Short mmCIF file of N, CA and C in Angstrom, two decimals:
data_model
loop_
_atom_site.label_atom_id
_atom_site.label_comp_id
_atom_site.label_asym_id
_atom_site.label_seq_id
_atom_site.Cartn_x
_atom_site.Cartn_y
_atom_site.Cartn_z
N PRO A 19 118.10 -32.21 10.68
CA PRO A 19 117.19 -33.18 11.30
C PRO A 19 117.52 -33.45 12.77
N CYS A 20 118.78 -33.43 13.16
CA CYS A 20 119.15 -33.72 14.55
C CYS A 20 118.59 -32.66 15.50
N GLU A 21 118.55 -31.44 15.05
CA GLU A 21 118.12 -30.35 15.91
C GLU A 21 116.63 -30.43 16.25
N ILE A 22 115.81 -31.01 15.39
CA ILE A 22 114.37 -31.08 15.67
C ILE A 22 113.92 -32.44 16.18
N TYR A 23 114.85 -33.38 16.30
CA TYR A 23 114.50 -34.73 16.75
C TYR A 23 113.77 -34.71 18.09
N ARG A 24 114.34 -34.00 19.08
CA ARG A 24 113.74 -33.94 20.41
C ARG A 24 112.32 -33.38 20.35
N GLU A 25 112.12 -32.33 19.57
CA GLU A 25 110.80 -31.71 19.47
C GLU A 25 109.77 -32.64 18.86
N LYS A 26 110.19 -33.50 17.95
CA LYS A 26 109.28 -34.42 17.28
C LYS A 26 109.01 -35.68 18.10
N VAL A 27 110.03 -36.15 18.85
CA VAL A 27 109.92 -37.42 19.56
C VAL A 27 109.32 -37.26 20.96
N ALA A 28 109.70 -36.24 21.69
CA ALA A 28 109.25 -36.07 23.08
C ALA A 28 107.73 -36.13 23.24
N PRO A 29 106.94 -35.51 22.36
CA PRO A 29 105.49 -35.59 22.52
C PRO A 29 104.92 -37.01 22.33
N LEU A 30 105.67 -37.88 21.68
CA LEU A 30 105.20 -39.25 21.43
C LEU A 30 105.39 -40.16 22.64
N ILE A 31 106.18 -39.73 23.61
CA ILE A 31 106.48 -40.55 24.79
C ILE A 31 105.53 -40.16 25.92
N LYS A 32 104.91 -41.15 26.53
CA LYS A 32 104.01 -40.89 27.64
C LYS A 32 104.82 -40.50 28.88
N PRO A 33 104.30 -39.61 29.73
CA PRO A 33 105.00 -39.24 30.96
C PRO A 33 105.34 -40.47 31.79
N GLY A 34 106.57 -40.51 32.28
CA GLY A 34 107.05 -41.63 33.08
C GLY A 34 107.63 -42.77 32.26
N CYS A 35 107.44 -42.73 30.94
CA CYS A 35 107.95 -43.80 30.07
C CYS A 35 109.35 -43.45 29.56
N PHE A 36 109.96 -44.40 28.87
CA PHE A 36 111.36 -44.30 28.49
C PHE A 36 111.56 -44.37 26.98
N ILE A 37 112.69 -43.83 26.55
CA ILE A 37 113.16 -43.98 25.18
C ILE A 37 114.64 -44.36 25.25
N PHE A 38 115.03 -45.33 24.45
CA PHE A 38 116.42 -45.78 24.36
C PHE A 38 117.00 -45.21 23.07
N ILE A 39 118.15 -44.59 23.16
CA ILE A 39 118.83 -44.04 21.99
C ILE A 39 120.21 -44.68 21.89
N THR A 40 120.50 -45.27 20.75
CA THR A 40 121.81 -45.88 20.50
C THR A 40 122.47 -45.16 19.34
N SER A 41 123.75 -44.85 19.51
CA SER A 41 124.48 -44.13 18.46
C SER A 41 125.92 -44.62 18.39
N CYS A 42 126.43 -44.68 17.18
CA CYS A 42 127.86 -44.95 16.99
C CYS A 42 128.57 -43.70 16.47
N ASN A 43 127.84 -42.59 16.39
CA ASN A 43 128.39 -41.35 15.86
C ASN A 43 128.48 -40.23 16.90
N TRP A 44 127.73 -40.32 17.98
CA TRP A 44 127.65 -39.26 18.98
C TRP A 44 128.14 -39.79 20.32
N THR A 45 128.71 -38.92 21.13
CA THR A 45 129.11 -39.29 22.48
C THR A 45 127.91 -39.16 23.41
N LYS A 46 128.04 -39.72 24.60
CA LYS A 46 126.97 -39.59 25.60
C LYS A 46 126.69 -38.12 25.88
N GLU A 47 127.73 -37.34 26.05
CA GLU A 47 127.57 -35.92 26.36
C GLU A 47 126.84 -35.18 25.23
N GLU A 48 127.19 -35.49 23.99
CA GLU A 48 126.53 -34.85 22.85
C GLU A 48 125.05 -35.21 22.78
N LEU A 49 124.73 -36.49 23.01
CA LEU A 49 123.33 -36.92 23.00
C LEU A 49 122.53 -36.24 24.10
N LEU A 50 123.12 -36.16 25.29
CA LEU A 50 122.40 -35.51 26.39
C LEU A 50 122.20 -34.03 26.14
N GLU A 51 123.18 -33.37 25.56
CA GLU A 51 123.04 -31.95 25.24
C GLU A 51 121.92 -31.74 24.22
N LEU A 52 121.84 -32.62 23.25
CA LEU A 52 120.84 -32.51 22.19
C LEU A 52 119.45 -32.91 22.66
N LEU A 53 119.34 -34.01 23.42
CA LEU A 53 118.03 -34.59 23.73
C LEU A 53 117.51 -34.32 25.13
N ALA A 54 118.38 -34.04 26.09
CA ALA A 54 117.94 -33.87 27.47
C ALA A 54 118.58 -32.64 28.11
N PRO A 55 118.32 -31.47 27.55
CA PRO A 55 118.88 -30.26 28.15
C PRO A 55 118.22 -29.95 29.49
N PRO A 56 118.86 -29.16 30.33
CA PRO A 56 118.24 -28.77 31.60
C PRO A 56 116.86 -28.15 31.35
N ARG A 57 115.94 -28.47 32.21
CA ARG A 57 114.55 -27.97 32.13
C ARG A 57 113.82 -28.45 30.88
N GLY A 58 114.27 -29.56 30.30
CA GLY A 58 113.59 -30.14 29.15
C GLY A 58 112.59 -31.20 29.60
N GLN A 59 111.88 -31.80 28.63
CA GLN A 59 110.89 -32.82 28.92
C GLN A 59 111.52 -34.18 29.20
N LEU A 60 112.72 -34.41 28.68
CA LEU A 60 113.38 -35.70 28.85
C LEU A 60 114.56 -35.55 29.79
N GLN A 61 114.76 -36.56 30.65
CA GLN A 61 115.89 -36.52 31.56
C GLN A 61 116.65 -37.85 31.49
N PHE A 62 117.95 -37.77 31.75
CA PHE A 62 118.80 -38.95 31.73
C PHE A 62 118.37 -39.91 32.83
N PHE A 63 118.24 -41.20 32.49
CA PHE A 63 117.87 -42.22 33.47
C PHE A 63 119.00 -43.22 33.69
N ASP A 64 119.60 -43.72 32.58
CA ASP A 64 120.64 -44.73 32.70
C ASP A 64 121.35 -44.87 31.36
N GLU A 65 122.38 -45.69 31.33
CA GLU A 65 123.08 -45.98 30.08
C GLU A 65 123.53 -47.42 30.07
N ALA A 66 123.68 -47.98 28.89
CA ALA A 66 124.19 -49.34 28.73
C ALA A 66 125.71 -49.28 28.67
N GLY A 67 126.34 -50.31 29.19
CA GLY A 67 127.80 -50.37 29.15
C GLY A 67 128.26 -51.30 28.04
N TYR A 68 129.28 -50.89 27.33
CA TYR A 68 129.87 -51.69 26.27
C TYR A 68 131.36 -51.83 26.54
N ARG A 69 131.99 -52.73 25.83
CA ARG A 69 133.42 -52.91 25.97
C ARG A 69 134.13 -51.60 25.63
N LYS A 70 135.09 -51.22 26.46
CA LYS A 70 135.83 -49.97 26.25
C LYS A 70 137.16 -50.25 25.58
N PHE A 71 137.70 -49.23 24.93
CA PHE A 71 139.01 -49.33 24.31
C PHE A 71 139.78 -48.05 24.60
N THR A 72 141.10 -48.12 24.49
CA THR A 72 141.94 -46.95 24.71
C THR A 72 142.71 -46.65 23.43
N PHE A 73 142.71 -45.37 23.05
CA PHE A 73 143.42 -44.92 21.86
C PHE A 73 143.94 -43.52 22.13
N ALA A 74 145.20 -43.31 21.86
CA ALA A 74 145.84 -42.01 22.05
C ALA A 74 145.65 -41.47 23.47
N GLY A 75 145.68 -42.38 24.43
CA GLY A 75 145.57 -41.97 25.82
C GLY A 75 144.17 -41.71 26.31
N LYS A 76 143.16 -41.90 25.48
CA LYS A 76 141.77 -41.69 25.88
C LYS A 76 141.03 -43.01 25.85
N THR A 77 140.13 -43.20 26.81
CA THR A 77 139.34 -44.42 26.89
C THR A 77 137.90 -44.09 26.53
N GLY A 78 137.28 -44.98 25.75
CA GLY A 78 135.90 -44.75 25.35
C GLY A 78 135.25 -46.00 24.79
N GLN A 79 134.06 -45.83 24.26
CA GLN A 79 133.28 -46.89 23.65
C GLN A 79 132.97 -46.50 22.22
N SER A 80 132.79 -47.48 21.36
CA SER A 80 132.44 -47.15 19.98
C SER A 80 130.94 -47.03 19.81
N ILE A 81 130.17 -47.48 20.81
CA ILE A 81 128.70 -47.39 20.77
C ILE A 81 128.23 -46.77 22.08
N VAL A 82 127.21 -45.94 22.00
CA VAL A 82 126.62 -45.33 23.19
C VAL A 82 125.13 -45.61 23.17
N THR A 83 124.60 -46.09 24.29
CA THR A 83 123.15 -46.25 24.45
C THR A 83 122.76 -45.54 25.73
N ILE A 84 121.86 -44.58 25.61
CA ILE A 84 121.35 -43.89 26.80
C ILE A 84 119.85 -44.16 26.91
N VAL A 85 119.36 -44.10 28.15
CA VAL A 85 117.95 -44.26 28.43
C VAL A 85 117.47 -42.93 28.99
N LEU A 86 116.46 -42.37 28.35
CA LEU A 86 115.86 -41.11 28.80
C LEU A 86 114.44 -41.38 29.28
N GLN A 87 114.01 -40.65 30.28
CA GLN A 87 112.65 -40.77 30.79
C GLN A 87 111.94 -39.44 30.62
N LYS A 88 110.69 -39.52 30.19
CA LYS A 88 109.90 -38.29 30.09
C LYS A 88 109.42 -37.92 31.48
N ILE A 89 109.63 -36.69 31.84
CA ILE A 89 109.28 -36.19 33.17
C ILE A 89 107.76 -36.17 33.32
N LEU A 90 107.31 -36.57 34.50
CA LEU A 90 105.87 -36.62 34.78
C LEU A 90 105.23 -35.26 34.77
#
């Protein structure tokens, strides 16, 4: 289902409009690779910031929210 999500959702978004994606299972990089590849219909616009934590020398967030915009 994850692989076809972009194909099913992108046509539902009007050009210039936005979609917000929140995940506690995927990183920002993974979401962008899946939903906003180069030359795709959706592009990264912004992200929400959450409280960060450090574990095993790495810093991150337990929740990721990205904002994608459909290209005009």
